[in-house]
C-alpha cells in the first residue's frame, strides 16, 4: 500500500494526560522526553521505510505547478 504521511496527533501524546494529572508538569516533561520522543521516532521509522513523497503521485516534483494567490497573470 502506498502512503505519503500519517495523521497521528493525539495517538502520540494521549498517554501523557494521566501522567500529567497525577504528577504535574515535571512528570509530563519527563514523559515527553522519554516516551513522547520514542513515539515520534517510531512514526519517523515507519515513514522512512514505507512512505512515498506526495509529489510522486503527480508525476514528480518537477510537474508540480505552484500558484500564488492574488497574483493576476
Backbone as XML, in Angstrom:
<?xml version="1.0"?>
<chain id="A" units="angstrom">
  <residue number="1" name="UNK">
    <atom name="N" x="0.839" y="-1.177" z="0.000"/>
    <atom name="CA" x="0.000" y="0.000" z="0.000"/>
    <atom name="C" x="0.888" y="1.245" z="0.000"/>
  </residue>
  <residue number="2" name="UNK">
    <atom name="N" x="0.548" y="2.209" z="-0.853"/>
    <atom name="CA" x="1.292" y="3.455" z="-0.907"/>
    <atom name="C" x="0.652" y="4.483" z="0.010"/>
  </residue>
  <residue number="3" name="UNK">
    <atom name="N" x="1.492" y="5.237" z="0.714"/>
    <atom name="CA" x="1.001" y="6.349" z="1.520"/>
    <atom name="C" x="2.084" y="7.413" z="1.570"/>
  </residue>
  <residue number="4" name="UNK">
    <atom name="N" x="1.668" y="8.644" z="1.859"/>
    <atom name="CA" x="2.608" y="9.755" z="1.861"/>
    <atom name="C" x="2.800" y="10.378" z="3.236"/>
  </residue>
  <residue number="5" name="UNK">
    <atom name="N" x="1.999" y="10.025" z="4.188"/>
    <atom name="CA" x="2.135" y="10.613" z="5.513"/>
    <atom name="C" x="1.193" y="9.938" z="6.485"/>
  </residue>
  <residue number="6" name="UNK">
    <atom name="N" x="1.129" y="10.494" z="7.672"/>
    <atom name="CA" x="0.275" y="9.933" z="8.707"/>
    <atom name="C" x="-0.425" y="11.055" z="9.471"/>
  </residue>
  <residue number="7" name="UNK">
    <atom name="N" x="-1.574" y="10.732" z="10.001"/>
    <atom name="CA" x="-2.252" y="11.605" z="10.951"/>
    <atom name="C" x="-2.103" y="10.947" z="12.314"/>
  </residue>
  <residue number="8" name="UNK">
    <atom name="N" x="-1.370" y="11.571" z="13.187"/>
    <atom name="CA" x="-1.043" y="10.859" z="14.426"/>
    <atom name="C" x="-1.023" y="11.759" z="15.655"/>
  </residue>
  <residue number="9" name="UNK">
    <atom name="N" x="-1.606" y="12.916" z="15.602"/>
    <atom name="CA" x="-1.545" y="13.859" z="16.711"/>
    <atom name="C" x="-1.799" y="13.261" z="18.079"/>
  </residue>
  <residue number="10" name="UNK">
    <atom name="N" x="-3.043" y="12.986" z="18.394"/>
    <atom name="CA" x="-3.402" y="12.521" z="19.730"/>
    <atom name="C" x="-2.773" y="11.171" z="20.065"/>
  </residue>
  <residue number="11" name="UNK">
    <atom name="N" x="-2.613" y="10.326" z="19.094"/>
    <atom name="CA" x="-2.039" y="9.000" z="19.346"/>
    <atom name="C" x="-0.618" y="9.089" z="19.900"/>
  </residue>
  <residue number="12" name="UNK">
    <atom name="N" x="0.089" y="10.180" z="19.610"/>
    <atom name="CA" x="1.474" y="10.295" z="20.074"/>
    <atom name="C" x="1.585" y="10.792" z="21.508"/>
  </residue>
  <residue number="13" name="UNK">
    <atom name="N" x="0.542" y="11.458" z="22.025"/>
    <atom name="CA" x="0.666" y="12.034" z="23.365"/>
    <atom name="C" x="-0.478" y="11.721" z="24.328"/>
  </residue>
  <residue number="14" name="UNK">
    <atom name="N" x="-1.517" y="10.986" z="23.894"/>
    <atom name="CA" x="-2.678" y="10.787" z="24.768"/>
    <atom name="C" x="-2.340" y="10.056" z="26.068"/>
  </residue>
  <residue number="15" name="UNK">
    <atom name="N" x="-1.329" y="9.194" z="26.049"/>
    <atom name="CA" x="-0.926" y="8.502" z="27.286"/>
    <atom name="C" x="-0.319" y="9.453" z="28.311"/>
  </residue>
  <residue number="16" name="UNK">
    <atom name="N" x="0.024" y="10.659" z="27.893"/>
    <atom name="CA" x="0.639" y="11.630" z="28.802"/>
    <atom name="C" x="-0.381" y="12.320" z="29.705"/>
  </residue>
  <residue number="17" name="UNK">
    <atom name="N" x="-1.651" y="12.292" z="29.335"/>
    <atom name="CA" x="-2.669" y="13.001" z="30.118"/>
    <atom name="C" x="-2.755" y="12.482" z="31.548"/>
  </residue>
  <residue number="18" name="UNK">
    <atom name="N" x="-2.861" y="11.158" z="31.772"/>
    <atom name="CA" x="-2.889" y="10.692" z="33.159"/>
    <atom name="C" x="-1.567" y="10.951" z="33.891"/>
  </residue>
  <residue number="19" name="UNK">
    <atom name="N" x="-0.474" y="10.930" z="33.164"/>
    <atom name="CA" x="0.824" y="11.240" z="33.782"/>
    <atom name="C" x="0.806" y="12.667" z="34.318"/>
  </residue>
  <residue number="20" name="UNK">
    <atom name="N" x="0.308" y="13.585" z="33.515"/>
    <atom name="CA" x="0.201" y="14.986" z="33.932"/>
    <atom name="C" x="-0.780" y="15.141" z="35.093"/>
  </residue>
  <residue number="21" name="UNK">
    <atom name="N" x="-1.909" y="14.435" z="35.022"/>
    <atom name="CA" x="-2.925" y="14.548" z="36.070"/>
    <atom name="C" x="-2.387" y="14.120" z="37.428"/>
  </residue>
  <residue number="22" name="UNK">
    <atom name="N" x="-1.548" y="13.103" z="37.432"/>
    <atom name="CA" x="-1.008" y="12.587" z="38.697"/>
    <atom name="C" x="0.258" y="13.324" z="39.121"/>
  </residue>
  <residue number="23" name="UNK">
    <atom name="N" x="1.155" y="13.577" z="38.163"/>
    <atom name="CA" x="2.474" y="14.092" z="38.521"/>
    <atom name="C" x="2.779" y="15.521" z="38.166"/>
  </residue>
  <residue number="24" name="UNK">
    <atom name="N" x="1.860" y="16.181" z="37.462"/>
    <atom name="CA" x="2.067" y="17.581" z="37.132"/>
    <atom name="C" x="3.014" y="17.792" z="35.958"/>
  </residue>
  <residue number="25" name="UNK">
    <atom name="N" x="3.431" y="19.042" z="35.833"/>
    <atom name="CA" x="4.246" y="19.458" z="34.694"/>
    <atom name="C" x="5.577" y="18.715" z="34.639"/>
  </residue>
  <residue number="26" name="UNK">
    <atom name="N" x="6.218" y="18.516" z="35.765"/>
    <atom name="CA" x="7.518" y="17.840" z="35.775"/>
    <atom name="C" x="7.396" y="16.406" z="35.257"/>
  </residue>
  <residue number="27" name="UNK">
    <atom name="N" x="6.357" y="15.710" z="35.679"/>
    <atom name="CA" x="6.134" y="14.337" z="35.210"/>
    <atom name="C" x="5.826" y="14.331" z="33.707"/>
  </residue>
  <residue number="28" name="UNK">
    <atom name="N" x="5.058" y="15.293" z="33.270"/>
    <atom name="CA" x="4.748" y="15.400" z="31.845"/>
    <atom name="C" x="6.023" y="15.649" z="31.039"/>
  </residue>
  <residue number="29" name="UNK">
    <atom name="N" x="6.863" y="16.552" z="31.507"/>
    <atom name="CA" x="8.130" y="16.816" z="30.816"/>
    <atom name="C" x="8.976" y="15.551" z="30.701"/>
  </residue>
  <residue number="30" name="UNK">
    <atom name="N" x="9.066" y="14.792" z="31.786"/>
    <atom name="CA" x="9.841" y="13.538" z="31.751"/>
    <atom name="C" x="9.232" y="12.552" z="30.755"/>
  </residue>
  <residue number="31" name="UNK">
    <atom name="N" x="7.899" y="12.446" z="30.750"/>
    <atom name="CA" x="7.219" y="11.534" z="29.824"/>
    <atom name="C" x="7.496" y="11.945" z="28.386"/>
  </residue>
  <residue number="32" name="UNK">
    <atom name="N" x="7.361" y="13.235" z="28.101"/>
    <atom name="CA" x="7.596" y="13.717" z="26.747"/>
    <atom name="C" x="9.035" y="13.462" z="26.297"/>
  </residue>
  <residue number="33" name="UNK">
    <atom name="N" x="9.994" y="13.674" z="27.190"/>
    <atom name="CA" x="11.404" y="13.476" z="26.858"/>
    <atom name="C" x="11.734" y="12.005" z="26.627"/>
  </residue>
  <residue number="34" name="UNK">
    <atom name="N" x="10.959" y="11.101" z="27.221"/>
    <atom name="CA" x="11.212" y="9.668" z="27.079"/>
    <atom name="C" x="10.215" y="9.036" z="26.100"/>
  </residue>
  <residue number="35" name="UNK">
    <atom name="N" x="9.021" y="8.762" z="26.566"/>
    <atom name="CA" x="8.026" y="8.058" z="25.760"/>
    <atom name="C" x="7.540" y="8.896" z="24.577"/>
  </residue>
  <residue number="36" name="UNK">
    <atom name="N" x="7.360" y="10.183" z="24.788"/>
    <atom name="CA" x="6.926" y="11.049" z="23.698"/>
    <atom name="C" x="7.912" y="11.039" z="22.540"/>
  </residue>
  <residue number="37" name="UNK">
    <atom name="N" x="9.197" y="11.118" z="22.870"/>
    <atom name="CA" x="10.237" y="11.060" z="21.834"/>
    <atom name="C" x="10.219" y="9.692" z="21.152"/>
  </residue>
  <residue number="38" name="UNK">
    <atom name="N" x="10.070" y="8.622" z="21.926"/>
    <atom name="CA" x="10.006" y="7.273" z="21.338"/>
    <atom name="C" x="8.841" y="7.149" z="20.358"/>
  </residue>
  <residue number="39" name="UNK">
    <atom name="N" x="7.702" y="7.704" z="20.717"/>
    <atom name="CA" x="6.531" y="7.645" z="19.832"/>
    <atom name="C" x="6.818" y="8.312" z="18.495"/>
  </residue>
  <residue number="40" name="UNK">
    <atom name="N" x="7.405" y="9.500" z="18.530"/>
    <atom name="CA" x="7.709" y="10.218" z="17.286"/>
    <atom name="C" x="8.776" y="9.484" z="16.487"/>
  </residue>
  <residue number="41" name="UNK">
    <atom name="N" x="9.780" y="8.950" z="17.161"/>
    <atom name="CA" x="10.825" y="8.201" z="16.452"/>
    <atom name="C" x="10.248" y="6.966" z="15.759"/>
  </residue>
  <residue number="42" name="UNK">
    <atom name="N" x="9.309" y="6.298" z="16.396"/>
    <atom name="CA" x="8.663" y="5.134" z="15.791"/>
    <atom name="C" x="7.903" y="5.527" z="14.535"/>
  </residue>
  <residue number="43" name="UNK">
    <atom name="N" x="7.166" y="6.622" z="14.601"/>
    <atom name="CA" x="6.439" y="7.101" z="13.431"/>
    <atom name="C" x="7.415" y="7.471" z="12.315"/>
  </residue>
  <residue number="44" name="UNK">
    <atom name="N" x="8.505" y="8.132" z="12.669"/>
    <atom name="CA" x="9.504" y="8.505" z="11.667"/>
    <atom name="C" x="10.105" y="7.284" z="10.977"/>
  </residue>
  <residue number="45" name="UNK">
    <atom name="N" x="10.308" y="6.203" z="11.720"/>
    <atom name="CA" x="10.831" y="4.967" z="11.120"/>
    <atom name="C" x="9.843" y="4.382" z="10.122"/>
  </residue>
  <residue number="46" name="UNK">
    <atom name="N" x="8.574" y="4.381" z="10.487"/>
    <atom name="CA" x="7.543" y="3.877" z="9.571"/>
    <atom name="C" x="7.541" y="4.705" z="8.291"/>
  </residue>
  <residue number="47" name="UNK">
    <atom name="N" x="7.606" y="6.007" z="8.433"/>
    <atom name="CA" x="7.613" y="6.882" z="7.259"/>
    <atom name="C" x="8.863" y="6.674" z="6.411"/>
  </residue>
  <residue number="48" name="UNK">
    <atom name="N" x="10.010" y="6.535" z="7.062"/>
    <atom name="CA" x="11.269" y="6.370" z="6.328"/>
    <atom name="C" x="11.289" y="5.075" z="5.523"/>
  </residue>
  <residue number="49" name="UNK">
    <atom name="N" x="10.620" y="4.046" z="6.018"/>
    <atom name="CA" x="10.663" y="2.747" z="5.353"/>
    <atom name="C" x="9.498" y="2.492" z="4.396"/>
  </residue>
  <residue number="50" name="UNK">
    <atom name="N" x="8.460" y="3.340" z="4.446"/>
    <atom name="CA" x="7.316" y="2.998" z="3.617"/>
    <atom name="C" x="6.619" y="4.131" z="2.903"/>
  </residue>
  <residue number="51" name="UNK">
    <atom name="N" x="6.870" y="5.366" z="3.307"/>
    <atom name="CA" x="6.126" y="6.475" z="2.707"/>
    <atom name="C" x="6.692" y="6.855" z="1.346"/>
  </residue>
  <residue number="52" name="UNK">
    <atom name="N" x="5.807" y="7.346" z="0.513"/>
    <atom name="CA" x="6.158" y="7.846" z="-0.813"/>
    <atom name="C" x="5.944" y="9.355" z="-0.811"/>
  </residue>
  <residue number="53" name="UNK">
    <atom name="N" x="6.883" y="10.136" z="-1.342"/>
    <atom name="CA" x="6.648" y="11.581" z="-1.399"/>
    <atom name="C" x="5.338" y="11.891" z="-2.124"/>
  </residue>
  <residue number="54" name="UNK">
    <atom name="N" x="4.574" y="12.835" z="-1.608"/>
    <atom name="CA" x="3.256" y="13.133" z="-2.176"/>
    <atom name="C" x="3.358" y="13.566" z="-3.628"/>
  </residue>
  <residue number="55" name="UNK">
    <atom name="N" x="4.441" y="14.233" z="-3.996"/>
    <atom name="CA" x="4.552" y="14.726" z="-5.372"/>
    <atom name="C" x="4.735" y="13.599" z="-6.382"/>
  </residue>
  <residue number="56" name="UNK">
    <atom name="N" x="5.166" y="12.424" z="-5.933"/>
    <atom name="CA" x="5.287" y="11.294" z="-6.852"/>
    <atom name="C" x="3.931" y="10.873" z="-7.416"/>
  </residue>
  <residue number="57" name="UNK">
    <atom name="N" x="2.868" y="11.114" z="-6.665"/>
    <atom name="CA" x="1.519" y="10.801" z="-7.130"/>
    <atom name="C" x="1.177" y="11.633" z="-8.366"/>
  </residue>
  <residue number="58" name="UNK">
    <atom name="N" x="1.801" y="12.813" z="-8.478"/>
    <atom name="CA" x="1.534" y="13.730" z="-9.585"/>
    <atom name="C" x="2.645" y="13.733" z="-10.631"/>
  </residue>
  <residue number="59" name="UNK">
    <atom name="N" x="3.446" y="12.701" z="-10.652"/>
    <atom name="CA" x="4.470" y="12.569" z="-11.677"/>
    <atom name="C" x="5.810" y="13.171" z="-11.337"/>
  </residue>
  <residue number="60" name="UNK">
    <atom name="N" x="6.030" y="13.550" z="-10.105"/>
    <atom name="CA" x="7.324" y="14.083" z="-9.684"/>
    <atom name="C" x="7.265" y="15.557" z="-9.348"/>
  </residue>
  <residue number="61" name="UNK">
    <atom name="N" x="8.242" y="15.974" z="-8.585"/>
    <atom name="CA" x="8.307" y="17.355" z="-8.098"/>
    <atom name="C" x="8.319" y="18.369" z="-9.250"/>
  </residue>
  <residue number="62" name="UNK">
    <atom name="N" x="8.996" y="18.007" z="-10.343"/>
    <atom name="CA" x="9.107" y="18.932" z="-11.471"/>
    <atom name="C" x="7.768" y="19.172" z="-12.175"/>
  </residue>
  <residue number="63" name="UNK">
    <atom name="N" x="6.773" y="18.345" z="-11.909"/>
    <atom name="CA" x="5.457" y="18.504" z="-12.526"/>
    <atom name="C" x="4.455" y="19.248" z="-11.647"/>
  </residue>
  <residue number="64" name="UNK">
    <atom name="N" x="4.901" y="19.756" z="-10.521"/>
    <atom name="CA" x="4.020" y="20.490" z="-9.615"/>
    <atom name="C" x="4.077" y="21.967" z="-9.973"/>
  </residue>
  <residue number="65" name="UNK">
    <atom name="N" x="2.931" y="22.552" z="-10.247"/>
    <atom name="CA" x="2.855" y="23.984" z="-10.541"/>
    <atom name="C" x="2.447" y="24.720" z="-9.267"/>
  </residue>
  <residue number="66" name="UNK">
    <atom name="N" x="3.246" y="25.682" z="-8.873"/>
    <atom name="CA" x="2.948" y="26.485" z="-7.696"/>
    <atom name="C" x="2.163" y="27.711" z="-8.144"/>
  </residue>
  <residue number="67" name="UNK">
    <atom name="N" x="0.999" y="27.899" z="-7.582"/>
    <atom name="CA" x="0.142" y="29.029" z="-7.913"/>
    <atom name="C" x="0.037" y="29.911" z="-6.682"/>
  </residue>
  <residue number="68" name="UNK">
    <atom name="N" x="0.430" y="31.152" z="-6.811"/>
    <atom name="CA" x="0.370" y="32.079" z="-5.688"/>
    <atom name="C" x="-0.932" y="32.849" z="-5.729"/>
  </residue>
  <residue number="69" name="UNK">
    <atom name="N" x="-1.680" y="32.828" z="-4.630"/>
    <atom name="CA" x="-2.959" y="33.527" z="-4.617"/>
    <atom name="C" x="-2.765" y="35.040" z="-4.716"/>
  </residue>
  <residue number="70" name="UNK">
    <atom name="N" x="-3.686" y="35.689" z="-5.422"/>
    <atom name="CA" x="-3.658" y="37.134" z="-5.515"/>
    <atom name="C" x="-2.784" y="37.701" z="-6.608"/>
  </residue>
  <residue number="71" name="UNK">
    <atom name="N" x="-2.133" y="36.859" z="-7.365"/>
    <atom name="CA" x="-1.289" y="37.343" z="-8.449"/>
    <atom name="C" x="-2.018" y="37.093" z="-9.765"/>
  </residue>
  <residue number="72" name="UNK">
    <atom name="N" x="-2.330" y="38.171" z="-10.451"/>
    <atom name="CA" x="-3.019" y="38.061" z="-11.739"/>
    <atom name="C" x="-1.999" y="37.867" z="-12.848"/>
  </residue>
  <residue number="73" name="UNK">
    <atom name="N" x="-2.335" y="37.022" z="-13.791"/>
    <atom name="CA" x="-1.417" y="36.776" z="-14.922"/>
    <atom name="C" x="-1.789" y="37.643" z="-16.087"/>
  </residue>
</chain>
